[in-house]
CSV table of C-alpha atoms in Angstrom, one decimal:
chain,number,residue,atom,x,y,z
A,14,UNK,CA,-111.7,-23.1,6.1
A,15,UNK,CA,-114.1,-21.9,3.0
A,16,UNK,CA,-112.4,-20.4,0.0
A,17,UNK,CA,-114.9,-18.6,-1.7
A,18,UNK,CA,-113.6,-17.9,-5.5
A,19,UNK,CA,-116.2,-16.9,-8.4
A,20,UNK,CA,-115.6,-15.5,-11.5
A,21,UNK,CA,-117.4,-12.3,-11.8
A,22,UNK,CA,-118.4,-10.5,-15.3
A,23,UNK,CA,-119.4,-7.5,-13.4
A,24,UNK,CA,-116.7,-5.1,-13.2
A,25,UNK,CA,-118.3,-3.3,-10.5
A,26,UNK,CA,-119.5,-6.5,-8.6
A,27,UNK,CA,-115.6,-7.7,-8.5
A,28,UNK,CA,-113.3,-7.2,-5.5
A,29,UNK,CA,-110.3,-8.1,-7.1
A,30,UNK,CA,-108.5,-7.4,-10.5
A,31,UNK,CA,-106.2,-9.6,-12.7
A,32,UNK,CA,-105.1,-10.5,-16.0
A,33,UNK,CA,-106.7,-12.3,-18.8
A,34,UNK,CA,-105.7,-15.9,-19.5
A,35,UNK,CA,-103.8,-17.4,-19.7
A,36,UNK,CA,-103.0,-17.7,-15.8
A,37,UNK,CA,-99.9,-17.9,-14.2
A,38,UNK,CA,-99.0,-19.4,-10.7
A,39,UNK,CA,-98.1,-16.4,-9.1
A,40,UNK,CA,-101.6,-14.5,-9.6
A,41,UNK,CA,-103.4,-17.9,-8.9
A,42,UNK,CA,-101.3,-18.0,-5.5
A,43,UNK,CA,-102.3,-14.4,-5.1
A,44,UNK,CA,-106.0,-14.8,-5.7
A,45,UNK,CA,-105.9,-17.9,-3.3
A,46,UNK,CA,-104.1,-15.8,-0.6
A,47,UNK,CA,-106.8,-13.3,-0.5
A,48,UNK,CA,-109.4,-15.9,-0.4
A,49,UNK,CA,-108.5,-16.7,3.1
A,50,UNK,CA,-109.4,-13.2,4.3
A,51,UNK,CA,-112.5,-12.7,2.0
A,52,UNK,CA,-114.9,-14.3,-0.5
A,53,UNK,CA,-112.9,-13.4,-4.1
A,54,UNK,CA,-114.8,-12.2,-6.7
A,55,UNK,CA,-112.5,-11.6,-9.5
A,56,UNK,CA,-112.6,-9.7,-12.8
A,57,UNK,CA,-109.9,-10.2,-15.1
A,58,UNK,CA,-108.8,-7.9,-17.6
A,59,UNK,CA,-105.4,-5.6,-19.2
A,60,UNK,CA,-107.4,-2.8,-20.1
A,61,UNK,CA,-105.5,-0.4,-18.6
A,62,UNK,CA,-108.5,2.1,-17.8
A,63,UNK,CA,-110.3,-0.1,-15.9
A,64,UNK,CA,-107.5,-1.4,-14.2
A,65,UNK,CA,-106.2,2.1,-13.2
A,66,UNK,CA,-109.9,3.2,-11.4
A,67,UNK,CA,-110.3,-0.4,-10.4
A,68,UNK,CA,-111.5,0.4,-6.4
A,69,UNK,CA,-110.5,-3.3,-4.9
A,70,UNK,CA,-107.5,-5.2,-5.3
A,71,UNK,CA,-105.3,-5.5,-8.6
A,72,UNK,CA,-102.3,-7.9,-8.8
A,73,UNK,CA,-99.5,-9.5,-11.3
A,74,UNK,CA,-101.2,-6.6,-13.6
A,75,UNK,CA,-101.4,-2.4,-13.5
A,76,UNK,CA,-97.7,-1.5,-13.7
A,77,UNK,CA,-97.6,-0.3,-9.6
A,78,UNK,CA,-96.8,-2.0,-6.0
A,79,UNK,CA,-98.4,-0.1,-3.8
A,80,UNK,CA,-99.5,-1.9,-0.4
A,81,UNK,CA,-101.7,0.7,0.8
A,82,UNK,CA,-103.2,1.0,-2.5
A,83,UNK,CA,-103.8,-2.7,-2.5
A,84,UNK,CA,-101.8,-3.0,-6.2
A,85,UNK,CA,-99.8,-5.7,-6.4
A,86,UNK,CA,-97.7,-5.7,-9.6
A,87,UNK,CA,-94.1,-7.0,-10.3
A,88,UNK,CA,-93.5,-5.9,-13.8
A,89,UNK,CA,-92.7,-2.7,-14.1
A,90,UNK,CA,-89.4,-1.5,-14.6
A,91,UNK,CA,-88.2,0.3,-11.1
A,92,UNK,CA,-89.6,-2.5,-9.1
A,93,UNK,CA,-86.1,-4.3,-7.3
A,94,UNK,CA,-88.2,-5.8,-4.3
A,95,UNK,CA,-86.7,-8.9,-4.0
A,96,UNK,CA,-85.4,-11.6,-1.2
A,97,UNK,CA,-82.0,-11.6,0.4
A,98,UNK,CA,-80.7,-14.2,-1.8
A,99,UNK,CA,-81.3,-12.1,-4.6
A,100,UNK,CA,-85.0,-13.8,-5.8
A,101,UNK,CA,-87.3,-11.1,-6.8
A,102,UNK,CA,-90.8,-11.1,-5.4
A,103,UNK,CA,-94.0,-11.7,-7.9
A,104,UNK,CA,-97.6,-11.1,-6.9
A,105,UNK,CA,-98.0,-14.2,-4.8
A,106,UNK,CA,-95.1,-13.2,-2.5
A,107,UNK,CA,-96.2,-9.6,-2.6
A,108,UNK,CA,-99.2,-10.5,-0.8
A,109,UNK,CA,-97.8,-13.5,1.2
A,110,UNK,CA,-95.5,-10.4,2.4
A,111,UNK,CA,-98.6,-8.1,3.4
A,112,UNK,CA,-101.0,-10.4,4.6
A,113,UNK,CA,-99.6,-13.5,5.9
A,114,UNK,CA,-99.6,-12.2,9.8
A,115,UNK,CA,-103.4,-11.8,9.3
A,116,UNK,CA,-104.2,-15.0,7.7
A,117,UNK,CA,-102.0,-16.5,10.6
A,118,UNK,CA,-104.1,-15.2,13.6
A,119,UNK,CA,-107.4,-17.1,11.8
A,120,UNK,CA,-105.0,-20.2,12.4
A,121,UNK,CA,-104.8,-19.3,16.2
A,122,UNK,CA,-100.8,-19.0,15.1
A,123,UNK,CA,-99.2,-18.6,18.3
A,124,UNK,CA,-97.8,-15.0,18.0
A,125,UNK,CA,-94.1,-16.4,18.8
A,126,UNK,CA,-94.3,-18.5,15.7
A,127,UNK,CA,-95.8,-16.3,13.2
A,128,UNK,CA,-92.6,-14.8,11.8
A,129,UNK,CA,-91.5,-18.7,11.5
A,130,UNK,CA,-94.5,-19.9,10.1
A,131,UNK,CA,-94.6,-16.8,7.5
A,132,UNK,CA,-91.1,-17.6,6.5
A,133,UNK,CA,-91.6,-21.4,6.0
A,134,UNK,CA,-94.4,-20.9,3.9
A,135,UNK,CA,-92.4,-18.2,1.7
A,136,UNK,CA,-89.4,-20.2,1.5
A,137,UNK,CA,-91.0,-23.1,0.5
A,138,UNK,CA,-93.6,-22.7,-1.7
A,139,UNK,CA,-94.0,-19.1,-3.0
A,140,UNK,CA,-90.5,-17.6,-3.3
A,141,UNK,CA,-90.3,-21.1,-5.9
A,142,UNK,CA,-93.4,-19.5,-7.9
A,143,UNK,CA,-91.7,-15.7,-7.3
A,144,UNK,CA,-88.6,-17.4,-9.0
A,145,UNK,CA,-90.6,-19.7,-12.2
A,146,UNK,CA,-92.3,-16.4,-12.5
A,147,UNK,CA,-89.3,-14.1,-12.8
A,148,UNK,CA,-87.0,-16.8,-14.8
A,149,UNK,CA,-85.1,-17.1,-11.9
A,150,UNK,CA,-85.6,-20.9,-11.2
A,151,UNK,CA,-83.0,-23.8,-11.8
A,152,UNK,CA,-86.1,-26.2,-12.2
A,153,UNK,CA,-85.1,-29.8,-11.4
A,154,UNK,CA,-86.2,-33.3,-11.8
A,155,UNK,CA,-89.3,-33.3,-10.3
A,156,UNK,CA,-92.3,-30.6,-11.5
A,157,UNK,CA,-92.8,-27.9,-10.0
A,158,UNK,CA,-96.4,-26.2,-8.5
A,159,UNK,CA,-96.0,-23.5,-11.2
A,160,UNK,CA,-95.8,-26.0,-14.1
A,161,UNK,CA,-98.7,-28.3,-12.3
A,162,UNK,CA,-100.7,-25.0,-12.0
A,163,UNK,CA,-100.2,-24.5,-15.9
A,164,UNK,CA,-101.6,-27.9,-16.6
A,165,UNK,CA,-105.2,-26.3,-15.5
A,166,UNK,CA,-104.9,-23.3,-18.3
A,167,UNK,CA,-106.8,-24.6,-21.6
A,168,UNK,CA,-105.7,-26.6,-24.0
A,169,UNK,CA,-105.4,-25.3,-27.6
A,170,UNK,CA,-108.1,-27.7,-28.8
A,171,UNK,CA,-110.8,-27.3,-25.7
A,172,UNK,CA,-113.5,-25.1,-25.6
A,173,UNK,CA,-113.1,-21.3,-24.2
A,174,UNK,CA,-115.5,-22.0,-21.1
A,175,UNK,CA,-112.2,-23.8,-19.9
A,176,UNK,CA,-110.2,-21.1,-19.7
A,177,UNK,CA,-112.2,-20.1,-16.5
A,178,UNK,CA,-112.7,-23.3,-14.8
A,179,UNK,CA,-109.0,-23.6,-15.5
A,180,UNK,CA,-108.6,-21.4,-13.3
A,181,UNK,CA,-111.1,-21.6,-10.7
A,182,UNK,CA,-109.9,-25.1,-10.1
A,183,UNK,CA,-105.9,-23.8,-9.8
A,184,UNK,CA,-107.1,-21.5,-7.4
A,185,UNK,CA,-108.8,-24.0,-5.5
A,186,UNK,CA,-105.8,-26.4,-6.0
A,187,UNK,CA,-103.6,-23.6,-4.4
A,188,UNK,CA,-105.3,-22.6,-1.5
A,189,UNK,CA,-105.7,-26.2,-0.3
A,190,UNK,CA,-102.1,-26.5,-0.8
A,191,UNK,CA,-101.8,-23.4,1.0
A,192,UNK,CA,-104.1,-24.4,3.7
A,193,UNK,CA,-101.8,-27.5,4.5
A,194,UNK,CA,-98.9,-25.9,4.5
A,195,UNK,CA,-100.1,-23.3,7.1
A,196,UNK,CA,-100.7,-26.3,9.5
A,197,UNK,CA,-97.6,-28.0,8.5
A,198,UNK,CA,-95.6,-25.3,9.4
A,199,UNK,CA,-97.7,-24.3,12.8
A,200,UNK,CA,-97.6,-27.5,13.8
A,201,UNK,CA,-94.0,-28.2,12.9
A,202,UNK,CA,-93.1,-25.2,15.5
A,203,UNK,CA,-94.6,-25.8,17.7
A,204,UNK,CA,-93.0,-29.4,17.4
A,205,UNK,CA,-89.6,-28.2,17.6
A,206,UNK,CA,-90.5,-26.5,21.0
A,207,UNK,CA,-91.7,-29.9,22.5
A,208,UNK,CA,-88.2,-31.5,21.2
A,209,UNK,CA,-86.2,-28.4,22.6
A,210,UNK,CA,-87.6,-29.3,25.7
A,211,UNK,CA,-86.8,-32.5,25.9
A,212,UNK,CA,-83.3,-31.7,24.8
A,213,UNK,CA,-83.1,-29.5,27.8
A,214,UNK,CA,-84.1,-32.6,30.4
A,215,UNK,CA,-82.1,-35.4,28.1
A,216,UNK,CA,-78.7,-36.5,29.3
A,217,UNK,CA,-76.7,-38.8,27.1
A,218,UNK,CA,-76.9,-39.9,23.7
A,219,UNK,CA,-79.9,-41.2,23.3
A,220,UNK,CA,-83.2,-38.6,23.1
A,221,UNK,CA,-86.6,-40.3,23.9
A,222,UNK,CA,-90.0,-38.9,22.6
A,223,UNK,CA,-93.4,-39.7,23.6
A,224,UNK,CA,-94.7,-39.5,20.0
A,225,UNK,CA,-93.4,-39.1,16.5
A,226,UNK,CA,-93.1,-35.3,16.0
A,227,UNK,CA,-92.5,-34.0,12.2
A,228,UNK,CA,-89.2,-31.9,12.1
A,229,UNK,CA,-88.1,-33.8,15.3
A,230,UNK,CA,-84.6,-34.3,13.8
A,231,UNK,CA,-84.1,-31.5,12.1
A,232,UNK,CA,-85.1,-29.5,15.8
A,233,UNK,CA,-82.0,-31.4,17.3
A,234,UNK,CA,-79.9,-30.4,14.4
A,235,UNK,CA,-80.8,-26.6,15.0
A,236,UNK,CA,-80.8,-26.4,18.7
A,237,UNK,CA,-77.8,-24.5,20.7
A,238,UNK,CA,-78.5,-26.5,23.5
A,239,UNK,CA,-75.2,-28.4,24.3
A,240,UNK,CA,-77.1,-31.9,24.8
A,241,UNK,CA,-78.2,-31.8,21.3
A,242,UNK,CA,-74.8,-31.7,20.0
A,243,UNK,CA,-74.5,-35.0,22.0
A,244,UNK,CA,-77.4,-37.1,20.7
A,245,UNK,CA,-77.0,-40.2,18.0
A,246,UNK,CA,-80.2,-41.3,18.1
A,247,UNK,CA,-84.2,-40.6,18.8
A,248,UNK,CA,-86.5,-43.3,19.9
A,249,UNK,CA,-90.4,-42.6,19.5
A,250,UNK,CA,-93.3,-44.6,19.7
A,251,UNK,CA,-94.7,-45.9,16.1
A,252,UNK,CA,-98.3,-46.4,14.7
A,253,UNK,CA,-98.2,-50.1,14.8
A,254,UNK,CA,-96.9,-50.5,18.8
A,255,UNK,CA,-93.4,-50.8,17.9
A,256,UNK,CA,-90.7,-48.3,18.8
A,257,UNK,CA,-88.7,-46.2,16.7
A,258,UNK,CA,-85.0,-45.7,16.7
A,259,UNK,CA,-83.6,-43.1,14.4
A,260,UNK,CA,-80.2,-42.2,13.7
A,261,UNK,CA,-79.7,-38.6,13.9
A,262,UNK,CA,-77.2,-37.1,10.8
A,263,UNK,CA,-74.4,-35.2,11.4
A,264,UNK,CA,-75.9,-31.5,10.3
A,265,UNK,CA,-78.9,-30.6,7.8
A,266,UNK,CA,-76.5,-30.5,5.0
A,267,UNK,CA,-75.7,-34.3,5.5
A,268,UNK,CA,-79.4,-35.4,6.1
A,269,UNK,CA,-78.2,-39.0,4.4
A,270,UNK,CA,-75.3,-39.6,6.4
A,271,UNK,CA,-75.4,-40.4,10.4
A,272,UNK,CA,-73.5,-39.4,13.3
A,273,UNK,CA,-72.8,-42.7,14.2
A,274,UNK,CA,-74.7,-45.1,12.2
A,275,UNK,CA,-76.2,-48.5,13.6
A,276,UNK,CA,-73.8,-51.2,13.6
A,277,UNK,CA,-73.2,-53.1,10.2
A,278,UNK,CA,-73.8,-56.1,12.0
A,279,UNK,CA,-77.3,-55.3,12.4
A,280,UNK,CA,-78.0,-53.8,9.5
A,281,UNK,CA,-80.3,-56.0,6.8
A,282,UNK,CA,-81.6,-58.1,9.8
A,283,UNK,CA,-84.7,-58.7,11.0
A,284,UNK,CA,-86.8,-60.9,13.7
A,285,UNK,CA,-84.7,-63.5,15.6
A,286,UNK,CA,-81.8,-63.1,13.4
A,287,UNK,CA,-81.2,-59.4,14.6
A,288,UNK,CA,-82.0,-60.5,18.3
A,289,UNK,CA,-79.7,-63.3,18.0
A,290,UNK,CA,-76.8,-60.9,16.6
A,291,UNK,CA,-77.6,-57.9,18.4
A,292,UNK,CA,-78.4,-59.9,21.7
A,293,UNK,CA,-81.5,-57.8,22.8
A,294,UNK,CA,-84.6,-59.6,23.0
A,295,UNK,CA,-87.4,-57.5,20.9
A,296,UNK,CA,-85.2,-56.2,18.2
A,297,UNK,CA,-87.5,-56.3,15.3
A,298,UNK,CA,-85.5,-54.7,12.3
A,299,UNK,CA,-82.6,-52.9,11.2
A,300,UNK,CA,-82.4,-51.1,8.1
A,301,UNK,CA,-79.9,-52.0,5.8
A,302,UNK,CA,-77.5,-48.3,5.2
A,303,UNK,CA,-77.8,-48.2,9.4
A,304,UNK,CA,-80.4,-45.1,9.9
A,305,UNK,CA,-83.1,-46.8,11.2
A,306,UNK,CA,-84.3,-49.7,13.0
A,307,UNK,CA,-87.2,-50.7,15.2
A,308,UNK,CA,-88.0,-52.7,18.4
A,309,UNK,CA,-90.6,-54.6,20.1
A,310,UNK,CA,-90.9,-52.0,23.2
A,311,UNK,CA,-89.1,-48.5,24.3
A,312,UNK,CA,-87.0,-50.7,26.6
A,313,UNK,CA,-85.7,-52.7,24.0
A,314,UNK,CA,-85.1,-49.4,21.7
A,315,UNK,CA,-83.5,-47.8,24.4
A,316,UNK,CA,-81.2,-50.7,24.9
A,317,UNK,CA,-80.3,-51.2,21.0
A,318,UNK,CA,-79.4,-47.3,20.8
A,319,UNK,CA,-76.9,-47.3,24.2
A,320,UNK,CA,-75.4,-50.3,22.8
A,321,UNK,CA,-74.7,-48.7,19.5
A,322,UNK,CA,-73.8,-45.8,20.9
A,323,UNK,CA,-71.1,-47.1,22.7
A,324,UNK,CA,-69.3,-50.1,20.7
């Protein structure tokens, strides 16, 4: 998908409006959003005359958050929009909010998982630049897309051009991230309805795939079916030949612990050692905290999970 983004000096030639640099996540998450409906020429400016008779779309500056008006600003003092836990909404959620159903039919979304997909993507990548942009955010050990967006905004000692292809280049940086997301999340539900079916045929313990599937466990973990309160393990085919066995943890909370963890005895092993322990010809390798282990063929993976299943 193209992401057309240019800088444009032209206040008439711009389509949309936002502040001066230094940029902020929020408005470069914004500006990124749109480009998936439009080619973006933005003009960016606080003077507030130009901003008020502005004809396209203005966002993260103006004072007013008015959908229909296509103004997008967080702000001012009687905006409360904010999420049910309590985060308040910036510009990029603002037009995630308006815009995402649209940007999902270019996808080919499936209409049943558009409300999904639009959440995912909200919950787990823009309500995290709503909150760094509100001071809402409890920041952690690792850094954060809003403070990897800031590295693109000039340095004091480089030269003003910068300031633009500053942000240029976080826009672009934010719409591929955007862009991968969206499929992520599509294909992760529409993942989750290929496990939930073969939940609904599985009996026993033990659920077989034909194919790795992302979210696979976490699909077990959130299905009401009454088998998947009932299955320790998921076997799927890997890249290399071999075949997968996966311990499936007790609840989504608990995504370290197990169920019912591969015996100890196995665990560490590997090659004729684990076959010789285990007594299942084809058992390549058991990881040592019991999660995860792997086997020559599905017959062999099927065999290792029943047996742990039921010592």
């Amino acid at each position: 998908m193209n992401h057309t983004i240019q800088i444009s000096d032209a206040y008439d030639d711009a389509n949309v409006l936002t502040h001066t640099a230094p940029h902020h996540a929020d408005e470069i998450f914004a500006t990124a959003i749109l480009s998936f409906l439009m080619p973006i020429r933005v003009f960016r400016s606080r003077d507030r005359e130009k901003i008020a008779a502005f004809q396209g779309f203005v966002y993260d500056v103006g004072g007013v958050y008015e959908a229909s008006q296509k103004r997008f600003d967080h702000h001012q003092k009687d905006f409360v929009k904010c999420r049910e836990n309590g985060i308040k909404y910036s510009s990029a959620g603002l037009v995630w909010e308006h815009y995402a159903e649209e940007i999902l039919e270019l996808y080919n979304c499936p209409p049943e998982y558009s409300i999904l997909v639009k959440k995912r993507v909200d919950q787990s990548l823009l309500m995290g630049v709503d909150a760094a942009d509100n001071g809402q955010s409890e920041g952690g050990m690792q850094m954060s897309v809003s403070l990897a967006l800031d590295l693109f905004n000039k340095n004091w000692d480089e030269a003003e051009e910068s300031a633009t292809e500053g942000f240029l280049k976080a826009c672009a940086y934010a719409a591929d991230l955007l862009h991968r997301l969206i499929l992520s999340s599509i294909s992760l539900m529409k993942g989750r309805s290929c496990v939930e079916n073969a939940i609904r045929q599985n009996k026993g313990s033990v659920l077989i795939l034909p194919q790795y599937i992302n979210g696979m466990t976490e699909a077990v973990l959130d299905s009401e079916s009454e088998q998947a309160q009932n299955i320790l393990y998921i076997i799927f085919p890997n890249r290399s030949g071999n075949w997968n066995i996966r311990a499936v943890p007790p609840s989504k909370q608990e995504p370290m612990k197990q169920r019912k963890p591969l015996p100890e005895a196995w665990r560490g092993l590997s090659g004729h050692k684990l076959e010789e322990i285990c007594g299942i010809k084809e058992a390549v390798f058991c990881h040592a905290s019991g999660f995860f282990a792997v086997a020559g063929s599905e017959e062999a993976a099927v065999r290792m999970a029943e047996k742990a299943s039921i010592r």
